[in-house]
PDB file of C-alpha atoms and ligand atoms in Angstrom:
ATOM      1  CA  MET A 205      -4.102  78.770 -29.727  1.00 96.00           C
ATOM      2  CA  ASP A 206      -5.134  81.658 -27.480  1.00 94.00           C
ATOM      3  CA  SER A 207      -8.850  80.880 -27.289  1.00 95.00           C
ATOM      4  CA  LEU A 208     -11.123  77.877 -27.672  1.00 96.00           C
ATOM      5  CA  PRO A 209     -11.950  77.436 -31.383  1.00 94.00           C
ATOM      6  CA  LYS A 210     -15.617  77.551 -32.382  1.00 89.00           C
ATOM      7  CA  GLN A 211     -14.772  74.850 -34.862  1.00 87.00           C
ATOM      8  CA  LEU A 212     -14.583  71.311 -33.547  1.00 92.00           C
ATOM      9  CA  LYS A 213     -11.140  69.781 -34.047  1.00 95.00           C
ATOM     10  CA  GLY A 214      -8.400  67.825 -32.351  1.00 97.00           C
ATOM     11  CA  LEU A 215      -6.490  69.850 -29.758  1.00 98.00           C
ATOM     12  CA  ILE A 216      -3.516  68.535 -27.814  1.00 98.00           C
ATOM     13  CA  GLY A 217      -2.861  69.862 -24.311  1.00 98.00           C
ATOM     14  CA  PRO A 218       0.194  68.458 -22.557  1.00 98.00           C
ATOM     15  CA  SER A 219      -0.010  68.155 -18.785  1.00 97.00           C
ATOM     16  CA  ILE A 220       3.171  69.389 -17.166  1.00 92.00           C
ATOM     17  CA  LEU A 221       2.498  67.504 -13.922  1.00 93.00           C
ATOM     18  CA  ASN A 222       5.291  64.997 -14.476  1.00 89.00           C
ATOM     19  CA  ALA A 223       7.743  67.480 -15.973  1.00 93.00           C
ATOM     20  CA  ASP A 224      10.693  68.975 -14.097  1.00 93.00           C
ATOM     21  CA  LEU A 225       8.657  71.621 -12.314  1.00 93.00           C
ATOM     22  CA  SER A 226      11.747  73.653 -11.457  1.00 95.00           C
ATOM     23  CA  LYS A 227      11.899  74.367 -15.196  1.00 96.00           C
ATOM     24  CA  LEU A 228       8.193  74.870 -15.739  1.00 97.00           C
ATOM     25  CA  ALA A 229       8.459  77.673 -18.290  1.00 97.00           C
ATOM     26  CA  ASP A 230      11.190  75.923 -20.305  1.00 97.00           C
ATOM     27  CA  GLU A 231       9.320  72.630 -20.325  1.00 97.00           C
ATOM     28  CA  SER A 232       6.094  74.362 -21.337  1.00 97.00           C
ATOM     29  CA  ARG A 233       7.843  76.218 -24.137  1.00 97.00           C
ATOM     30  CA  ARG A 234       9.490  73.038 -25.347  1.00 97.00           C
ATOM     31  CA  LEU A 235       6.085  71.364 -25.713  1.00 97.00           C
ATOM     32  CA  LEU A 236       4.519  74.415 -27.321  1.00 98.00           C
ATOM     33  CA  ASP A 237       7.367  74.641 -29.827  1.00 98.00           C
ATOM     34  CA  ALA A 238       6.725  70.979 -30.586  1.00 98.00           C
ATOM     35  CA  GLY A 239       3.139  71.821 -31.551  1.00 98.00           C
ATOM     36  CA  ALA A 240       0.972  71.716 -28.417  1.00 98.00           C
ATOM     37  CA  ASP A 241      -2.318  73.571 -28.858  1.00 98.00           C
ATOM     38  CA  TYR A 242      -2.761  74.463 -25.190  1.00 98.00           C
ATOM     39  CA  LEU A 243      -1.390  73.712 -21.726  1.00 98.00           C
ATOM     40  CA  HIS A 244      -3.273  71.652 -19.145  1.00 98.00           C
ATOM     41  CA  LEU A 245      -2.279  72.831 -15.660  1.00 98.00           C
ATOM     42  CA  ASP A 246      -3.078  70.398 -12.827  1.00 98.00           C
ATOM     43  CA  VAL A 247      -3.976  72.256  -9.650  1.00 98.00           C
ATOM     44  CA  MET A 248      -4.274  70.049  -6.528  1.00 98.00           C
ATOM     45  CA  ASP A 249      -4.990  71.132  -2.963  1.00 98.00           C
ATOM     46  CA  GLY A 250      -4.343  67.993  -0.892  1.00 98.00           C
ATOM     47  CA  HIS A 251      -8.063  67.781   0.009  1.00 98.00           C
ATOM     48  CA  PHE A 252      -9.985  66.853  -3.119  1.00 98.00           C
ATOM     49  CA  VAL A 253      -7.057  64.643  -4.120  1.00 98.00           C
ATOM     50  CA  PRO A 254      -4.213  63.262  -1.984  1.00 98.00           C
ATOM     51  CA  ASN A 255      -1.517  65.355  -3.640  1.00 97.00           C
ATOM     52  CA  LEU A 256      -0.256  68.939  -3.863  1.00 97.00           C
ATOM     53  CA  THR A 257       0.901  70.718  -6.992  1.00 97.00           C
ATOM     54  CA  ILE A 258       0.816  74.319  -8.140  1.00 97.00           C
ATOM     55  CA  GLY A 259      -1.563  77.208  -7.545  1.00 97.00           C
ATOM     56  CA  HIS A 260      -2.329  80.610  -9.003  1.00 98.00           C
ATOM     57  CA  PRO A 261       0.965  82.281  -7.937  1.00 98.00           C
ATOM     58  CA  VAL A 262       2.939  79.808 -10.060  1.00 97.00           C
ATOM     59  CA  ILE A 263       0.504  80.058 -12.954  1.00 98.00           C
ATOM     60  CA  LYS A 264       0.790  83.858 -12.843  1.00 98.00           C
ATOM     61  CA  CYS A 265       4.576  83.582 -13.211  1.00 98.00           C
ATOM     62  CA  LEU A 266       4.203  81.071 -16.015  1.00 98.00           C
ATOM     63  CA  ARG A 267       1.835  83.453 -17.794  1.00 98.00           C
ATOM     64  CA  LYS A 268       4.466  86.190 -17.726  1.00 98.00           C
ATOM     65  CA  ASN A 269       6.846  83.840 -19.537  1.00 97.00           C
ATOM     66  CA  ILE A 270       4.221  82.499 -21.923  1.00 97.00           C
ATOM     67  CA  PRO A 271       1.965  85.399 -22.835  1.00 95.00           C
ATOM     68  CA  LYS A 272      -0.554  84.056 -25.320  1.00 92.00           C
ATOM     69  CA  VAL A 273      -1.171  80.335 -25.034  1.00 97.00           C
ATOM     70  CA  TYR A 274      -4.508  78.926 -23.797  1.00 98.00           C
ATOM     71  CA  PHE A 275      -4.219  77.759 -20.179  1.00 98.00           C
ATOM     72  CA  ASP A 276      -6.654  75.089 -18.982  1.00 98.00           C
ATOM     73  CA  ALA A 277      -6.558  74.944 -15.168  1.00 98.00           C
ATOM     74  CA  HIS A 278      -7.705  71.514 -13.998  1.00 98.00           C
ATOM     75  CA  MET A 279      -8.936  72.372 -10.521  1.00 98.00           C
ATOM     76  CA  MET A 280      -8.687  69.283  -8.332  1.00 98.00           C
ATOM     77  CA  VAL A 281      -9.658  71.288  -5.267  1.00 98.00           C
ATOM     78  CA  ALA A 282     -12.271  70.991  -2.541  1.00 98.00           C
ATOM     79  CA  LYS A 283     -13.670  74.503  -2.903  1.00 97.00           C
ATOM     80  CA  PRO A 284     -13.782  75.367  -6.598  1.00 98.00           C
ATOM     81  CA  GLU A 285     -15.671  78.604  -5.882  1.00 98.00           C
ATOM     82  CA  GLN A 286     -12.705  79.897  -3.885  1.00 98.00           C
ATOM     83  CA  TRP A 287     -10.148  80.324  -6.658  1.00 98.00           C
ATOM     84  CA  ILE A 288     -12.091  81.713  -9.617  1.00 98.00           C
ATOM     85  CA  GLU A 289     -10.922  85.319  -9.389  1.00 98.00           C
ATOM     86  CA  GLU A 290      -7.362  84.360  -8.510  1.00 98.00           C
ATOM     87  CA  MET A 291      -7.099  82.028 -11.483  1.00 98.00           C
ATOM     88  CA  ALA A 292      -8.580  84.610 -13.846  1.00 98.00           C
ATOM     89  CA  GLY A 293      -6.087  87.152 -12.479  1.00 98.00           C
ATOM     90  CA  ALA A 294      -3.264  84.695 -13.074  1.00 98.00           C
ATOM     91  CA  GLY A 295      -4.192  84.499 -16.754  1.00 98.00           C
ATOM     92  CA  VAL A 296      -6.129  81.227 -16.886  1.00 98.00           C
ATOM     93  CA  ASN A 297      -8.433  80.824 -19.908  1.00 98.00           C
ATOM     94  CA  GLN A 298     -10.417  77.746 -18.890  1.00 98.00           C
ATOM     95  CA  TYR A 299     -11.491  76.875 -15.357  1.00 98.00           C
ATOM     96  CA  THR A 300     -12.197  73.145 -15.191  1.00 98.00           C
ATOM     97  CA  PHE A 301     -13.633  72.100 -11.836  1.00 98.00           C
ATOM     98  CA  HIS A 302     -14.975  68.763 -10.627  1.00 98.00           C
ATOM     99  CA  ILE A 303     -18.661  68.003 -10.350  1.00 98.00           C
ATOM    100  CA  GLU A 304     -17.862  65.884  -7.258  1.00 98.00           C
ATOM    101  CA  SER A 305     -16.153  68.751  -5.452  1.00 98.00           C
ATOM    102  CA  THR A 306     -19.222  70.779  -4.553  1.00 98.00           C
ATOM    103  CA  PRO A 307     -22.945  70.269  -3.790  1.00 97.00           C
ATOM    104  CA  THR A 308     -24.991  70.223  -7.001  1.00 97.00           C
ATOM    105  CA  GLU A 309     -26.968  73.312  -5.984  1.00 97.00           C
ATOM    106  CA  ASN A 310     -23.739  75.388  -6.005  1.00 98.00           C
ATOM    107  CA  ILE A 311     -22.847  74.519  -9.566  1.00 98.00           C
ATOM    108  CA  PRO A 312     -24.939  77.120 -11.461  1.00 98.00           C
ATOM    109  CA  ASN A 313     -23.422  79.844  -9.332  1.00 98.00           C
ATOM    110  CA  ILE A 314     -19.884  78.603  -9.951  1.00 98.00           C
ATOM    111  CA  ILE A 315     -20.530  78.454 -13.694  1.00 98.00           C
ATOM    112  CA  ARG A 316     -21.856  82.027 -13.636  1.00 98.00           C
ATOM    113  CA  LYS A 317     -18.851  83.320 -11.695  1.00 98.00           C
ATOM    114  CA  ILE A 318     -16.386  81.647 -14.066  1.00 98.00           C
ATOM    115  CA  LYS A 319     -18.125  83.276 -17.025  1.00 98.00           C
ATOM    116  CA  GLU A 320     -18.186  86.653 -15.299  1.00 98.00           C
ATOM    117  CA  ALA A 321     -14.427  86.272 -14.814  1.00 98.00           C
ATOM    118  CA  ASP A 322     -14.194  85.824 -18.582  1.00 98.00           C
ATOM    119  CA  MET A 323     -13.004  82.226 -18.572  1.00 98.00           C
ATOM    120  CA  LYS A 324     -14.360  79.168 -20.382  1.00 98.00           C
ATOM    121  CA  VAL A 325     -16.115  76.625 -18.192  1.00 98.00           C
ATOM    122  CA  GLY A 326     -15.030  73.003 -17.969  1.00 98.00           C
ATOM    123  CA  ILE A 327     -16.571  70.367 -15.713  1.00 98.00           C
ATOM    124  CA  GLY A 328     -14.588  67.248 -14.817  1.00 98.00           C
ATOM    125  CA  ILE A 329     -16.051  63.814 -14.071  1.00 98.00           C
ATOM    126  CA  LYS A 330     -14.162  61.227 -12.021  1.00 98.00           C
ATOM    127  CA  PRO A 331     -14.162  57.587 -13.183  1.00 98.00           C
ATOM    128  CA  LYS A 332     -16.749  56.388 -10.666  1.00 98.00           C
ATOM    129  CA  THR A 333     -19.181  59.240 -11.309  1.00 98.00           C
ATOM    130  CA  ASP A 334     -22.174  58.582 -13.534  1.00 97.00           C
ATOM    131  CA  ILE A 335     -22.069  60.659 -16.704  1.00 97.00           C
ATOM    132  CA  ASN A 336     -25.800  61.529 -16.503  1.00 95.00           C
ATOM    133  CA  VAL A 337     -25.103  64.079 -13.757  1.00 96.00           C
ATOM    134  CA  ILE A 338     -23.691  66.431 -16.359  1.00 96.00           C
ATOM    135  CA  SER A 339     -26.958  66.700 -18.317  1.00 95.00           C
ATOM    136  CA  GLU A 340     -28.507  69.597 -16.426  1.00 96.00           C
ATOM    137  CA  PHE A 341     -25.403  71.770 -16.978  1.00 97.00           C
ATOM    138  CA  ILE A 342     -24.434  70.768 -20.482  1.00 96.00           C
ATOM    139  CA  ASN A 343     -25.927  73.804 -22.214  1.00 95.00           C
ATOM    140  CA  ASP A 344     -24.111  76.225 -19.935  1.00 97.00           C
ATOM    141  CA  ILE A 345     -20.564  74.931 -20.204  1.00 97.00           C
ATOM    142  CA  ASP A 346     -17.831  74.765 -22.853  1.00 97.00           C
ATOM    143  CA  VAL A 347     -15.968  71.541 -22.062  1.00 98.00           C
ATOM    144  CA  VAL A 348     -16.684  68.220 -20.368  1.00 98.00           C
ATOM    145  CA  LEU A 349     -13.532  66.576 -19.005  1.00 98.00           C
ATOM    146  CA  ILE A 350     -13.689  62.802 -18.745  1.00 98.00           C
ATOM    147  CA  MET A 351     -11.110  61.412 -16.336  1.00 98.00           C
ATOM    148  CA  THR A 352      -9.550  58.134 -17.457  1.00 98.00           C
ATOM    149  CA  VAL A 353      -7.610  57.732 -14.182  1.00 98.00           C
ATOM    150  CA  GLU A 354      -8.439  58.584 -10.581  1.00 98.00           C
ATOM    151  CA  PRO A 355      -7.303  62.222 -10.298  1.00 98.00           C
ATOM    152  CA  GLY A 356      -4.225  62.904  -8.181  1.00 97.00           C
ATOM    153  CA  PHE A 357      -1.185  61.526  -9.970  1.00 96.00           C
ATOM    154  CA  GLY A 358       0.399  61.358 -13.402  1.00 95.00           C
ATOM    155  CA  GLY A 359       1.593  58.161 -15.007  1.00 95.00           C
ATOM    156  CA  GLN A 360      -1.399  55.946 -14.142  1.00 97.00           C
ATOM    157  CA  LYS A 361      -3.019  53.335 -16.363  1.00 98.00           C
ATOM    158  CA  PHE A 362      -5.694  54.467 -18.838  1.00 98.00           C
ATOM    159  CA  MET A 363      -9.216  53.218 -18.038  1.00 98.00           C
ATOM    160  CA  GLY A 364     -10.613  52.155 -21.390  1.00 98.00           C
ATOM    161  CA  ASP A 365     -14.085  51.575 -19.994  1.00 98.00           C
ATOM    162  CA  MET A 366     -14.506  55.364 -19.664  1.00 98.00           C
ATOM    163  CA  MET A 367     -14.852  55.578 -23.464  1.00 98.00           C
ATOM    164  CA  GLU A 368     -18.509  54.663 -23.071  1.00 97.00           C
ATOM    165  CA  LYS A 369     -19.062  58.047 -21.366  1.00 98.00           C
ATOM    166  CA  ILE A 370     -17.436  59.877 -24.288  1.00 97.00           C
ATOM    167  CA  ARG A 371     -19.460  57.948 -26.866  1.00 96.00           C
ATOM    168  CA  TRP A 372     -22.649  58.735 -24.980  1.00 96.00           C
ATOM    169  CA  LEU A 373     -21.804  62.441 -24.737  1.00 96.00           C
ATOM    170  CA  ARG A 374     -20.908  62.805 -28.423  1.00 95.00           C
ATOM    171  CA  LYS A 375     -24.110  61.029 -29.416  1.00 93.00           C
ATOM    172  CA  THR A 376     -26.521  62.581 -26.939  1.00 93.00           C
ATOM    173  CA  TYR A 377     -25.315  66.173 -27.197  1.00 90.00           C
ATOM    174  CA  PRO A 378     -24.159  66.787 -30.744  1.00 81.00           C
ATOM    175  CA  GLN A 379     -24.251  70.502 -29.930  1.00 74.00           C
ATOM    176  CA  LEU A 380     -21.530  70.023 -27.307  1.00 79.00           C
ATOM    177  CA  LEU A 381     -18.266  70.909 -28.942  1.00 85.00           C
ATOM    178  CA  HIS A 382     -15.461  69.985 -26.660  1.00 97.00           C
ATOM    179  CA  ILE A 383     -14.942  66.650 -24.919  1.00 98.00           C
ATOM    180  CA  GLU A 384     -11.616  66.465 -23.105  1.00 98.00           C
ATOM    181  CA  VAL A 385      -9.962  63.274 -21.936  1.00 98.00           C
ATOM    182  CA  ASP A 386      -7.311  63.130 -19.207  1.00 98.00           C
ATOM    183  CA  GLY A 387      -5.209  60.362 -17.685  1.00 98.00           C
ATOM    184  CA  GLY A 388      -2.958  57.717 -19.197  1.00 98.00           C
ATOM    185  CA  VAL A 389      -3.314  58.963 -22.767  1.00 98.00           C
ATOM    186  CA  ASN A 390      -0.378  57.827 -24.907  1.00 98.00           C
ATOM    187  CA  MET A 391       0.322  56.737 -28.485  1.00 98.00           C
ATOM    188  CA  LYS A 392      -1.649  53.528 -27.950  1.00 98.00           C
ATOM    189  CA  THR A 393      -4.637  54.720 -25.922  1.00 98.00           C
ATOM    190  CA  ILE A 394      -5.162  57.735 -28.217  1.00 98.00           C
ATOM    191  CA  ASN A 395      -6.865  55.342 -30.642  1.00 98.00           C
ATOM    192  CA  ASP A 396      -9.654  54.621 -28.146  1.00 98.00           C
ATOM    193  CA  CYS A 397     -10.095  58.347 -27.464  1.00 98.00           C
ATOM    194  CA  ALA A 398     -10.353  59.121 -31.177  1.00 98.00           C
ATOM    195  CA  GLU A 399     -12.759  56.281 -31.834  1.00 97.00           C
ATOM    196  CA  ALA A 400     -15.031  57.416 -28.969  1.00 97.00           C
ATOM    197  CA  GLY A 401     -15.188  61.034 -30.195  1.00 96.00           C
ATOM    198  CA  ALA A 402     -13.013  63.019 -27.779  1.00 97.00           C
ATOM    199  CA  ASN A 403     -11.307  66.076 -29.262  1.00 97.00           C
ATOM    200  CA  MET A 404      -9.293  67.716 -26.445  1.00 98.00           C
ATOM    201  CA  ILE A 405      -6.468  65.406 -25.523  1.00 98.00           C
ATOM    202  CA  VAL A 406      -4.518  65.782 -22.307  1.00 98.00           C
ATOM    203  CA  SER A 407      -1.329  63.767 -22.208  1.00 98.00           C
ATOM    204  CA  GLY A 408       1.249  64.042 -19.453  1.00 97.00           C
ATOM    205  CA  SER A 409       3.993  61.516 -18.918  1.00 97.00           C
ATOM    206  CA  ALA A 410       3.786  60.102 -22.470  1.00 98.00           C
ATOM    207  CA  LEU A 411       4.614  63.483 -24.039  1.00 97.00           C
ATOM    208  CA  ILE A 412       7.055  64.585 -21.343  1.00 96.00           C
ATOM    209  CA  GLU A 413       9.064  61.399 -21.796  1.00 96.00           C
ATOM    210  CA  SER A 414       8.742  61.239 -25.582  1.00 97.00           C
ATOM    211  CA  LYS A 415      11.840  61.708 -27.717  1.00 97.00           C
ATOM    212  CA  GLN A 416       9.656  63.010 -30.538  1.00 98.00           C
ATOM    213  CA  PRO A 417       6.831  65.018 -28.962  1.00 98.00           C
ATOM    214  CA  ASN A 418       6.270  66.934 -32.214  1.00 98.00           C
ATOM    215  CA  LYS A 419       5.560  63.768 -34.211  1.00 98.00           C
ATOM    216  CA  ASP A 420       3.490  62.261 -31.418  1.00 98.00           C
ATOM    217  CA  MET A 421       1.267  65.317 -31.060  1.00 98.00           C
ATOM    218  CA  GLU A 422       0.840  65.582 -34.819  1.00 98.00           C
ATOM    219  CA  GLN A 423      -0.195  61.952 -35.009  1.00 98.00           C
ATOM    220  CA  MET A 424      -2.603  62.313 -32.085  1.00 98.00           C
ATOM    221  CA  ARG A 425      -4.235  65.335 -33.727  1.00 98.00           C
ATOM    222  CA  GLN A 426      -4.538  63.567 -37.058  1.00 98.00           C
ATOM    223  CA  LEU A 427      -6.209  60.526 -35.518  1.00 98.00           C
ATOM    224  CA  ILE A 428      -8.737  62.724 -33.729  1.00 97.00           C
ATOM    225  CA  ASP A 429      -9.519  64.820 -36.816  1.00 96.00           C
ATOM    226  CA  GLU A 430      -9.900  61.767 -39.036  1.00 96.00           C
ATOM    227  CA  SER A 431     -12.311  60.195 -36.580  1.00 96.00           C
ATOM    228  CA  LEU A 432     -14.418  63.350 -36.180  1.00 94.00           C
ATOM    229  CA  LYS A 433     -14.747  63.701 -39.945  1.00 92.00           C
ATOM    230  CA  SER A 434     -15.558  60.013 -40.445  1.00 90.00           C
ATOM    231  CA  LYS A 435     -19.030  58.774 -41.263  1.00 78.00           C
ATOM    232  CA  LYS A 436     -19.569  57.694 -37.675  1.00 81.00           C
ATOM    233  CA  PHE A 437     -19.627  61.257 -36.365  1.00 84.00           C
ATOM    234  CA  ASN A 438     -20.027  63.056 -39.645  1.00 73.00           C
ATOM    235  CA  ILE A 439     -19.064  66.330 -38.028  1.00 73.00           C
ATOM    236  CA  GLN A 440     -19.025  69.255 -40.413  1.00 65.00           C
ATOM    237  CA  LEU A 441     -15.999  71.389 -39.771  1.00 57.00           C
ATOM    238  CA  THR A 442     -17.785  74.705 -40.197  1.00 52.00           C
ATOM    239  CA  ASN A 443     -17.541  77.867 -38.146  1.00 48.00           C
ATOM    240  CA  ASP A 444     -21.158  78.221 -37.140  1.00 44.00           C
ATOM    241  CA  GLN A 445     -21.500  75.601 -34.455  1.00 47.00           C
ATOM    242  CA  HIS A 446     -22.812  76.353 -31.021  1.00 46.00           C
ATOM    243  CA  CYS A 447     -20.474  77.953 -28.528  1.00 45.00           C
ATOM    244  CA  SER A 448     -21.906  79.057 -25.211  1.00 44.00           C
ATOM    245  CA  HIS A 449     -20.091  82.385 -25.059  1.00 45.00           C
TER     246      HIS A 449
HETATM  247  C1  DX5 B 505      -4.241  63.396 -12.978  1.00 74.70           C
HETATM  248  C2  DX5 B 505      -4.104  64.624 -13.831  1.00 74.70           C
HETATM  249  C3  DX5 B 505      -3.703  64.370 -15.247  1.00 74.70           C
HETATM  250  C4  DX5 B 505      -2.462  63.544 -15.388  1.00 74.70           C
HETATM  251  C5  DX5 B 505      -1.997  63.418 -16.797  1.00 74.70           C
HETATM  252  O1  DX5 B 505      -4.830  63.739 -11.778  1.00 74.70           O
HETATM  253  O2  DX5 B 505      -5.324  65.328 -13.868  1.00 74.70           O
HETATM  254  O3  DX5 B 505      -3.652  65.586 -15.969  1.00 74.70           O
HETATM  255  O4  DX5 B 505      -1.430  64.035 -14.602  1.00 74.70           O
HETATM  256  O5  DX5 B 505      -0.804  62.700 -16.803  1.00 74.70           O
HETATM  257  P1  DX5 B 505      -0.676  61.258 -17.486  1.00 74.70           P
HETATM  258  O6  DX5 B 505      -0.918  61.474 -18.944  1.00 74.70           O
HETATM  259  O7  DX5 B 505       0.690  60.854 -17.143  1.00 74.70           O
HETATM  260  O8  DX5 B 505      -1.733  60.368 -16.876  1.00 74.70           O
HETATM  261 ZN1   ZN B 506      -5.477  66.910 -15.350  1.00 74.70          ZN
END
């Protein structure tokens, strides 16, 4: 996909964090050829999380190799306001920053700047953060990202107790389209994500290491779509649902 669909459906976004980063474009293309819907790019600055990864110069190069695909930049950085223009210039489509990374009073301004830079707005929530804090921003953003590990590293264990946050979001804000889940998602834990009502699935090490990423992604997407259409959520897959911009 090259933009966020207005229709709610399962979308699989591999995280390339645990891939061979010297072959970033090849690895990305391999996963896209296997059916990935978008790419989840983990940006870390060594301050917000105790790790360093890639920044906008690398993403800009990746964009030259991969012209059309939707890039979700997961900004695990201490100053999310600092990189908005750079990321837009590098070809990022969705700027997902952390609610914990900045004082609450800065958030409306950050959201506005992301929109002005023509990107979709995602807000990430760490495991220990209460989900209620998102309420005052929910109508102004496109995606809520629920972390199911402490951000910073790939290959950690999935925290199943985070599913309560997803259930609450899907129930409380039926107008919210996209709920993204990130951390420890694999062929087992995908069932919990589907059951809770998530639709954007980030999966790193499980897909990178898989011998059949095409089948795995197809199965993940099917599980999500079946759950969304089930009586529990009863989500009509029409084109006229709310989308903030
Ligand atoms: C963690 C990152 C995740 C993670 C995904 O800080 O945001 O995107 O690397 O990788 P797995 O699926 O291996 O947890
Ligand atoms: Zn991530």
